[in-house]
Structure formats: structure tokens, C-alpha cells
Amino acid sequence: MELRDHPLMSCQGHRSWPPMWAWLAGKEKRHAKGEIGILKGVNWPGRASPTRHPKCFLVMEHEAGLYIGCLLFDDTPFCYQVFYELQKYIGQPIQHIGGLDFSQTL
């Protein structure tokens, strides 16, 4: 089961992959959408409030710009697994990451 198609890659019935990208920095503010760019970082926001959904943040580079995206989850253990696994893929294309095999988490 690829990460992009995993049933736990969602929050309240909305798919979390690929994340919506927001521009952070770069020569020119551009719109980025989909499985594009190179993963530059994975960040954990710290302790989650019981009323908030678990999440992690991805930073990616595309066409000399930096973008941030948020992955939201209903399932906290799966969020942790994704966070720790994605750290191994910093420097890899986002499209490749979407195709990672997450069958073991079903």
C-alpha cells in the first residue's frame, strides 16, 4: 500500500496527501501543488492538544522556492510512523515519497 493511497492518510474524511503547499521563501512567490519538489525537512509541532488532530509538517524545495505543507491525521500512532519514516527520505522527491510502501501499517 503506497503512502499516497493509505486509508489512514486522512483527517475527518479528507485526504492528507499530497499536502497543500504554502510558499515560505525564494526568489519569486509561486504556487505549488501536488507531488512536486524535494523534501527538505520534516517537523513535529510538539505535544498535541487533545482537541487537535495529530500532524506533522513537511518542507520542500521546488524551483528555487521553499514551501511548507501540513499532514493531518485522525490516527496518532500512524502520524508518528509517518513522521519518523519520512525523516529517512529528506533529499528525495515528494513523488517518490508518495509511492513508499506502507503496507506494514495496515
PDB file of C-alpha atoms in Angstrom:
ATOM      1  CA  MET A   1       0.000   0.000   0.000  1.00  0.00           C
ATOM      2  CA  GLU A   2       1.572   3.261  -1.144  1.00  0.00           C
ATOM      3  CA  LEU A   3       1.619   6.164   1.289  1.00  0.00           C
ATOM      4  CA  ARG A   4      -0.453   8.303  -1.100  1.00  0.00           C
ATOM      5  CA  ASP A   5      -3.258   5.692  -1.082  1.00  0.00           C
ATOM      6  CA  HIS A   6      -3.084   4.594   2.556  1.00  0.00           C
ATOM      7  CA  PRO A   7      -6.511   4.727   4.253  1.00  0.00           C
ATOM      8  CA  LEU A   8      -5.030   6.338   7.395  1.00  0.00           C
ATOM      9  CA  MET A   9      -3.520   9.204   5.362  1.00  0.00           C
ATOM     10  CA  SER A  10      -6.565  11.349   6.107  1.00  0.00           C
ATOM     11  CA  CYS A  11      -8.254  13.557   8.664  1.00  0.00           C
ATOM     12  CA  GLN A  12     -12.025  13.665   9.120  1.00  0.00           C
ATOM     13  CA  GLY A  13     -12.556  12.057   5.726  1.00  0.00           C
ATOM     14  CA  HIS A  14     -10.242  14.434   3.836  1.00  0.00           C
ATOM     15  CA  ARG A  15      -7.103  13.096   2.172  1.00  0.00           C
ATOM     16  CA  SER A  16      -3.853  14.485   3.578  1.00  0.00           C
ATOM     17  CA  TRP A  17      -1.594  13.513   0.673  1.00  0.00           C
ATOM     18  CA  PRO A  18      -0.269  15.398  -1.105  1.00  0.00           C
ATOM     19  CA  PRO A  19      -0.290  18.291   1.340  1.00  0.00           C
ATOM     20  CA  MET A  20      -1.364  21.751   0.265  1.00  0.00           C
ATOM     21  CA  TRP A  21       1.843  23.753  -0.129  1.00  0.00           C
ATOM     22  CA  ALA A  22       2.290  27.280   1.203  1.00  0.00           C
ATOM     23  CA  TRP A  23       5.198  29.416  -0.028  1.00  0.00           C
ATOM     24  CA  LEU A  24       7.844  30.209   2.618  1.00  0.00           C
ATOM     25  CA  ALA A  25      10.772  31.771   0.782  1.00  0.00           C
ATOM     26  CA  GLY A  26      12.527  32.042  -2.536  1.00  0.00           C
ATOM     27  CA  LYS A  27      13.202  34.345  -5.425  1.00  0.00           C
ATOM     28  CA  GLU A  28       9.604  34.592  -6.515  1.00  0.00           C
ATOM     29  CA  LYS A  29       6.380  33.705  -4.717  1.00  0.00           C
ATOM     30  CA  ARG A  30       4.884  30.865  -6.745  1.00  0.00           C
ATOM     31  CA  HIS A  31       2.018  28.453  -6.369  1.00  0.00           C
ATOM     32  CA  ALA A  32       2.972  24.810  -5.795  1.00  0.00           C
ATOM     33  CA  LYS A  33       0.550  21.902  -5.990  1.00  0.00           C
ATOM     34  CA  GLY A  34       0.777  18.130  -5.893  1.00  0.00           C
ATOM     35  CA  GLU A  35       3.673  15.699  -5.596  1.00  0.00           C
ATOM     36  CA  ILE A  36       6.408  18.083  -6.668  1.00  0.00           C
ATOM     37  CA  GLY A  37       9.755  19.184  -5.326  1.00  0.00           C
ATOM     38  CA  ILE A  38      12.337  17.702  -2.986  1.00  0.00           C
ATOM     39  CA  LEU A  39      11.739  17.005   0.714  1.00  0.00           C
ATOM     40  CA  LYS A  40      13.983  19.287   2.768  1.00  0.00           C
ATOM     41  CA  GLY A  41      12.634  18.659   6.261  1.00  0.00           C
ATOM     42  CA  VAL A  42      10.006  17.015   8.447  1.00  0.00           C
ATOM     43  CA  ASN A  43       8.912  18.780  11.620  1.00  0.00           C
ATOM     44  CA  TRP A  44       6.843  17.735  14.600  1.00  0.00           C
ATOM     45  CA  PRO A  45       4.841  20.555  16.216  1.00  0.00           C
ATOM     46  CA  GLY A  46       5.348  19.199  19.715  1.00  0.00           C
ATOM     47  CA  ARG A  47       2.775  17.942  22.146  1.00  0.00           C
ATOM     48  CA  ALA A  48      -0.713  17.807  20.643  1.00  0.00           C
ATOM     49  CA  SER A  49      -3.720  19.162  22.455  1.00  0.00           C
ATOM     50  CA  PRO A  50      -6.490  16.585  22.996  1.00  0.00           C
ATOM     51  CA  THR A  51      -8.797  18.753  20.861  1.00  0.00           C
ATOM     52  CA  ARG A  52      -6.375  18.999  17.921  1.00  0.00           C
ATOM     53  CA  HIS A  53      -5.569  16.415  15.309  1.00  0.00           C
ATOM     54  CA  PRO A  54      -2.078  14.925  15.163  1.00  0.00           C
ATOM     55  CA  LYS A  55       0.040  16.467  12.425  1.00  0.00           C
ATOM     56  CA  CYS A  56       3.493  16.872  11.002  1.00  0.00           C
ATOM     57  CA  PHE A  57       4.915  19.490   8.690  1.00  0.00           C
ATOM     58  CA  LEU A  58       6.906  18.931   5.507  1.00  0.00           C
ATOM     59  CA  VAL A  59       9.261  21.469   3.991  1.00  0.00           C
ATOM     60  CA  MET A  60      10.045  21.054   0.315  1.00  0.00           C
ATOM     61  CA  GLU A  61      12.042  22.887  -2.305  1.00  0.00           C
ATOM     62  CA  HIS A  62      10.687  23.476  -5.810  1.00  0.00           C
ATOM     63  CA  GLU A  63      12.024  25.817  -8.500  1.00  0.00           C
ATOM     64  CA  ALA A  64      14.267  27.734  -6.050  1.00  0.00           C
ATOM     65  CA  GLY A  65      11.409  28.241  -3.578  1.00  0.00           C
ATOM     66  CA  LEU A  66      10.716  26.722  -0.167  1.00  0.00           C
ATOM     67  CA  TYR A  67       7.225  25.544   0.722  1.00  0.00           C
ATOM     68  CA  ILE A  68       5.578  24.075   3.804  1.00  0.00           C
ATOM     69  CA  GLY A  69       2.776  21.545   3.899  1.00  0.00           C
ATOM     70  CA  CYS A  70       0.859  20.033   6.801  1.00  0.00           C
ATOM     71  CA  LEU A  71      -0.190  16.389   7.030  1.00  0.00           C
ATOM     72  CA  LEU A  72      -3.222  15.966   9.312  1.00  0.00           C
ATOM     73  CA  PHE A  73      -4.319  12.620  10.746  1.00  0.00           C
ATOM     74  CA  ASP A  74      -7.096  11.027  12.770  1.00  0.00           C
ATOM     75  CA  ASP A  75      -4.753   8.241  13.898  1.00  0.00           C
ATOM     76  CA  THR A  76      -1.954   9.358  16.249  1.00  0.00           C
ATOM     77  CA  PRO A  77       0.223   6.203  16.026  1.00  0.00           C
ATOM     78  CA  PHE A  78       0.130   6.381  12.218  1.00  0.00           C
ATOM     79  CA  CYS A  79       1.126  10.061  12.357  1.00  0.00           C
ATOM     80  CA  TYR A  80       4.177   9.112  14.451  1.00  0.00           C
ATOM     81  CA  GLN A  81       5.092   6.357  11.980  1.00  0.00           C
ATOM     82  CA  VAL A  82       4.864   8.715   9.015  1.00  0.00           C
ATOM     83  CA  PHE A  83       6.893  11.399  10.803  1.00  0.00           C
ATOM     84  CA  TYR A  84       9.737   9.038  11.729  1.00  0.00           C
ATOM     85  CA  GLU A  85       9.768   7.256   8.367  1.00  0.00           C
ATOM     86  CA  LEU A  86       9.808  10.463   6.295  1.00  0.00           C
ATOM     87  CA  GLN A  87      12.917  11.710   8.099  1.00  0.00           C
ATOM     88  CA  LYS A  88      14.803   8.944   6.257  1.00  0.00           C
ATOM     89  CA  TYR A  89      13.796  10.443   2.912  1.00  0.00           C
ATOM     90  CA  ILE A  90      14.990  14.033   3.256  1.00  0.00           C
ATOM     91  CA  GLY A  91      16.560  14.948  -0.075  1.00  0.00           C
ATOM     92  CA  GLN A  92      14.212  12.672  -2.041  1.00  0.00           C
ATOM     93  CA  PRO A  93      11.460  13.737  -4.481  1.00  0.00           C
ATOM     94  CA  ILE A  94       7.992  14.139  -2.968  1.00  0.00           C
ATOM     95  CA  GLN A  95       6.592  11.952  -5.761  1.00  0.00           C
ATOM     96  CA  HIS A  96       8.916   9.106  -4.699  1.00  0.00           C
ATOM     97  CA  ILE A  97       7.822   9.531  -1.075  1.00  0.00           C
ATOM     98  CA  GLY A  98       4.159   9.250  -2.043  1.00  0.00           C
ATOM     99  CA  GLY A  99       4.973   5.850  -3.536  1.00  0.00           C
ATOM    100  CA  LEU A 100       6.637   4.454  -0.394  1.00  0.00           C
ATOM    101  CA  ASP A 101       5.264   1.105   0.736  1.00  0.00           C
ATOM    102  CA  PHE A 102       3.325   1.490   3.993  1.00  0.00           C
ATOM    103  CA  SER A 103       1.629  -1.942   3.815  1.00  0.00           C
ATOM    104  CA  GLN A 104       3.094  -2.926   7.191  1.00  0.00           C
ATOM    105  CA  THR A 105       0.945  -0.249   8.886  1.00  0.00           C
ATOM    106  CA  LEU A 106      -2.412  -1.673   7.804  1.00  0.00           C
TER     107      LEU A 106
END
